[in-house]
Amino acid sequence: MKNRQSIQKEVNELLTQLTLEEKASLCSGKDFWHLQDIERLGIPSVMVTDGPHGLRKQQGNTDHLGLSASVKSTCFPTAVTLASSWDVDLIATVGEYLATEALKEDVSTLLGPGMNIKRHPLCGRNFEYFSEDPYLTGRLATSFVNGVQKHNVGTSVKHYAVNNQETNRMVIDTLVDERTLREIYLPGFEDVVKNAQPWTVMCAYNQVNGEFCSEHNRLLNDILREEWGFEGLVVTDWGAMNNRVEGIKAGLDLEMPGCAGLNDIRIVEAVKDGSLDEKALDRVVERILALIVKSKRAITSHEQFDIDAHHQMARKAAGESMVLLKNDAKALPLSSSETVAVIGQFAKTPRYQGSGSSQVTPTKVYSLCDALNEKLSAEVCFAAGYRESGELDAGLISEAVELARSVDKAIVMVGLPNSYEAEAFDRIHMNLPESHNALIEAVNQVNPNVIVVLSNGSPVTMPWIDKVPAILESYLGGQASGGAICDILYGDVCPSGKLAETFPLTLEDCASNANFPGLPKQVVYKEGLNVGYRHFDSHCVRVLFPFGHGLSYTDFSYHNATVVSQTDEQIVFSVEVTNSGSVAGKEVLQLYIEKLNSQIERSKQELKAFEKVDLQPGESKTVEFTLDRRAFSFFSSASKQWEVEAGEYHIHIGASSRDIRDSVLVTLVSDYIVKPLDASKRQTVMTDQQFEALLGRTIPALQTMTPFTENSTLKDIQSTWIGRKVNQKVVENMAGSFGPNKPSEAVLLMVEKAIQGMPLRSLVLLGGGKLKFEQIDFLVKLLNGHYIRALGMFLKRKK
Ligand code: BGC
């Protein structure tokens, strides 16, 4: 890999030879997945592609929702699953495997990991994100990025920033106060930038506090580059560009996908008329050239990979990540002398990844039935129990019940069908399909030994929880998930996953629920810091399963929690953990910090360190954690900096946020005097006045639907006759991406929601040059009933 100086030298040489037009042309893609090349200077076109848990390299039709075919690649477990491993080394290794697959396909940059915070359990894309906790998110993303980039393949950490819902994601204005932004939504990005320098950061579609992320000077230039020292390139999410020239000024480098150079013209004009300083353009072009130069290895190495070895790695990763939620009376592991039946269509046609841009074409799929047949060397007894779509079928339930009567234990595999969670829309409730709940209840009537295996990308309710002895959360475990489930069910792998998110009892228990998904054009984060366990633990809210929870087939005891050393700069804490059970296993030690008698609004406790330890039966290990001052700090709304409040803190060490095993008291000194704004009292869900005091201004008035603009969505314009016709046309065009196969109901739903959420400008940006900005202007005039002006425009173009 070239070093920084030689890259810079090559970039500088190229830059001086570029014409203004060539510079502008580099600022957007050549097509859906490639950067622009410049033949006369030998600048190649490099490819970027999704991500994050496998490679979605499309060769024919292209789209940003995973509709058209892509080359086969290993489907590793999705982020929600991998995160539950709490295993930074494992995640780095998965990153390395992904990089090899990218190198085989000449892909320069993998568009992932997704690292938005799970603000609410219903976000449709939660399966693609790591956690509700920023510290955990940052640590895992850093490992992932380091793993991929070790092989000179780039990453794109996404979606920067505050993109925590799918509803209206392309236009919504997210209002968030500075402290919440700094403590919840940004620290993950800050960690990965400072500790892994991702080659690229992908900006989100939405607006933050009134500005689109694609032209957010504060987020891109001030925070990302100036404060955190980001050296790479910022790319738009696909179709997220709002105003190209403003974007350049704000530090947005690459617009994707390409829209046939339509924005290049605007860039050139702006430089010529003086509204854009060419130096700002040069900085952008330098960063794009640097990415191209760095990508040379990717486009020349043509590496190969071993499909089976990668499949086995996917199985291992899934096995290390799945979470044993409940295991009464040691119902698991199963013994080979017990008779079992497998019930649930997901055991045969598994749901192992989510729908949307992250959806890959796997090299193979290994279901639970496949794995059990192999393990038991016989065809396992199976009943479907429900239709694949989730529909209730009384006949299928009766068959399952009959089967369950005759065996010792019934493994019932249920979860969320594709139509329940996907990119482009949010879930509407937290329940499993009725048919799945009914199946569990019915089977349970004839066989009390029901082992529930869940396949879903985000929390679900479990009305039958007290009736079943065991529940395994397999999440969306990738193409080898069936093997991993089988490994855990039979004890070949000792479960060691821990939830990276809370499973609440009801949606109403979540503080964000009152403002999710918000209004069509605005969502106000009035819950502030009350996200996930921070809220549940601070306000003693009962939960179904707490953050960090996960059982094992062995037991762990904690001893000798102690502070080894303390200076002004850091505290070293240690604890000894022993495997006191009878099988080998892994424990995730979780360290939380609590400020006692705090004068400011503060969560009861915050995760600040963790470590996964592998222990043989009877073995003990001493684990040390080094905590810097930042681990004890809060972001002051008054001083606009990280500050430490003087006084006493508890360092808690535990097996989940609700299973603290030991605590040590430390005292910190600090000069900082808490200011009234830090100490201001708020409700769990802030009032408008409380929120405005933190925001420093009033909540902006809601935008009216009319007059229509280029940022009106296709849903907005459906109130007009012309709007309905435009919608129809776009749907017809999208249908072209499906090829000869009829799309499923779930895919149709995703496409419909995606289309409705698109602003008019993205018809140009995602249209590959088929539509021009002037045509959108013309359409907007018509939609607003300005027929004369539209006619004028039409005639002017005719001349
Ligand atoms: C998604 C991104 C993805 C891009 C390209 C967008 O719809 O939000 O995460 O990388 O499409 O497929």
PDB file of N, CA and C and ligand atoms in Angstrom, residues 32-33 50 56 63-65 111 125 128 158-159 163 169 202 205 237-238 357 423, ligand 1:
ATOM      1  N   PHE A  32     -23.926   4.016 -11.632  1.00  0.00           N
ATOM      2  CA  PHE A  32     -24.503   3.748 -10.319  1.00  0.00           C
ATOM      3  C   PHE A  32     -23.445   3.370  -9.274  1.00  0.00           C
ATOM      4  N   TRP A  33     -22.399   2.668  -9.702  1.00  0.00           N
ATOM      5  CA  TRP A  33     -21.430   2.137  -8.732  1.00  0.00           C
ATOM      6  C   TRP A  33     -19.990   2.558  -8.979  1.00  0.00           C
ATOM      7  N   ASP A  50     -22.315  -1.993  -2.086  1.00  0.00           N
ATOM      8  CA  ASP A  50     -22.781  -2.448  -0.769  1.00  0.00           C
ATOM      9  C   ASP A  50     -22.141  -3.787  -0.483  1.00  0.00           C
ATOM     10  N   ARG A  56     -22.585  -6.779  -2.564  1.00  0.00           N
ATOM     11  CA  ARG A  56     -23.728  -6.740  -3.495  1.00  0.00           C
ATOM     12  C   ARG A  56     -23.245  -6.072  -4.781  1.00  0.00           C
ATOM     13  N   ASP A  63     -29.592  -0.772  -8.834  1.00  0.00           N
ATOM     14  CA  ASP A  63     -30.558  -0.075  -7.983  1.00  0.00           C
ATOM     15  C   ASP A  63     -30.013   0.005  -6.573  1.00  0.00           C
ATOM     16  N   HIS A  64     -30.658   0.849  -5.754  1.00  0.00           N
ATOM     17  CA  HIS A  64     -30.173   1.014  -4.380  1.00  0.00           C
ATOM     18  C   HIS A  64     -31.060   0.286  -3.383  1.00  0.00           C
ATOM     19  N   LEU A  65     -31.849  -0.685  -3.851  1.00  0.00           N
ATOM     20  CA  LEU A  65     -32.727  -1.389  -2.910  1.00  0.00           C
ATOM     21  C   LEU A  65     -32.565  -2.912  -2.992  1.00  0.00           C
ATOM     22  N   LEU A 111     -19.548  -0.487   1.002  1.00  0.00           N
ATOM     23  CA  LEU A 111     -20.386   0.565   1.588  1.00  0.00           C
ATOM     24  C   LEU A 111     -20.963   0.125   2.937  1.00  0.00           C
ATOM     25  N   ARG A 125     -34.572  -0.444   9.595  1.00  0.00           N
ATOM     26  CA  ARG A 125     -33.222  -0.845   9.234  1.00  0.00           C
ATOM     27  C   ARG A 125     -32.381  -1.195  10.450  1.00  0.00           C
ATOM     28  N   GLU A 128     -29.539  -3.619  10.297  1.00  0.00           N
ATOM     29  CA  GLU A 128     -28.274  -3.228   9.664  1.00  0.00           C
ATOM     30  C   GLU A 128     -27.391  -2.417  10.601  1.00  0.00           C
ATOM     31  N   LYS A 158     -21.627   4.579   7.679  1.00  0.00           N
ATOM     32  CA  LYS A 158     -22.854   5.259   7.262  1.00  0.00           C
ATOM     33  C   LYS A 158     -23.918   5.119   8.332  1.00  0.00           C
ATOM     34  N   HIS A 159     -24.916   5.929   8.392  1.00  0.00           N
ATOM     35  CA  HIS A 159     -25.205   7.066   7.537  1.00  0.00           C
ATOM     36  C   HIS A 159     -25.049   8.280   8.432  1.00  0.00           C
ATOM     37  N   ASN A 163     -29.577   9.316  11.381  1.00  0.00           N
ATOM     38  CA  ASN A 163     -30.540   8.690  10.467  1.00  0.00           C
ATOM     39  C   ASN A 163     -31.079   7.460  11.210  1.00  0.00           C
ATOM     40  N   ARG A 169     -37.149   9.332   5.353  1.00  0.00           N
ATOM     41  CA  ARG A 169     -35.698   9.506   5.584  1.00  0.00           C
ATOM     42  C   ARG A 169     -35.043  10.464   4.603  1.00  0.00           C
ATOM     43  N   MET A 202     -20.220   7.997   4.606  1.00  0.00           N
ATOM     44  CA  MET A 202     -21.395   8.255   3.763  1.00  0.00           C
ATOM     45  C   MET A 202     -22.371   9.161   4.515  1.00  0.00           C
ATOM     46  N   TYR A 205     -29.325  10.777   4.286  1.00  0.00           N
ATOM     47  CA  TYR A 205     -30.305  11.484   3.461  1.00  0.00           C
ATOM     48  C   TYR A 205     -30.921  12.698   4.179  1.00  0.00           C
ATOM     49  N   ASP A 237     -25.144   9.456   0.445  1.00  0.00           N
ATOM     50  CA  ASP A 237     -25.959   8.264   0.274  1.00  0.00           C
ATOM     51  C   ASP A 237     -26.556   8.399  -1.131  1.00  0.00           C
ATOM     52  N   TRP A 238     -27.007   7.275  -1.675  1.00  0.00           N
ATOM     53  CA  TRP A 238     -27.406   7.266  -3.090  1.00  0.00           C
ATOM     54  C   TRP A 238     -28.632   8.163  -3.333  1.00  0.00           C
ATOM     55  N   SER A 357     -30.845  -2.423   0.387  1.00  0.00           N
ATOM     56  CA  SER A 357     -29.554  -2.277  -0.281  1.00  0.00           C
ATOM     57  C   SER A 357     -28.498  -3.238   0.247  1.00  0.00           C
ATOM     58  N   GLU A 423     -35.453  -2.076   4.568  1.00  0.00           N
ATOM     59  CA  GLU A 423     -35.071  -0.694   4.285  1.00  0.00           C
ATOM     60  C   GLU A 423     -36.287  -0.003   3.665  1.00  0.00           C
TER      61      GLU A 423
HETATM   62  C1  BGC B   1     -28.743   3.088   1.316  1.00  0.00           C
HETATM   63  C2  BGC B   1     -27.257   2.939   1.515  1.00  0.00           C
HETATM   64  C3  BGC B   1     -26.671   2.136   0.392  1.00  0.00           C
HETATM   65  C4  BGC B   1     -26.995   2.832  -0.928  1.00  0.00           C
HETATM   66  C5  BGC B   1     -26.447   2.122  -2.151  1.00  0.00           C
HETATM   67  C6  BGC B   1     -29.111   3.583  -0.079  1.00  0.00           C
HETATM   68  O1  BGC B   1     -30.468   3.434  -0.298  1.00  0.00           O
HETATM   69  O2  BGC B   1     -29.280   3.954   2.284  1.00  0.00           O
HETATM   70  O3  BGC B   1     -26.996   2.346   2.750  1.00  0.00           O
HETATM   71  O4  BGC B   1     -25.296   1.979   0.569  1.00  0.00           O
HETATM   72  O5  BGC B   1     -28.411   2.892  -1.065  1.00  0.00           O
HETATM   73  O6  BGC B   1     -27.144   0.955  -2.402  1.00  0.00           O
END
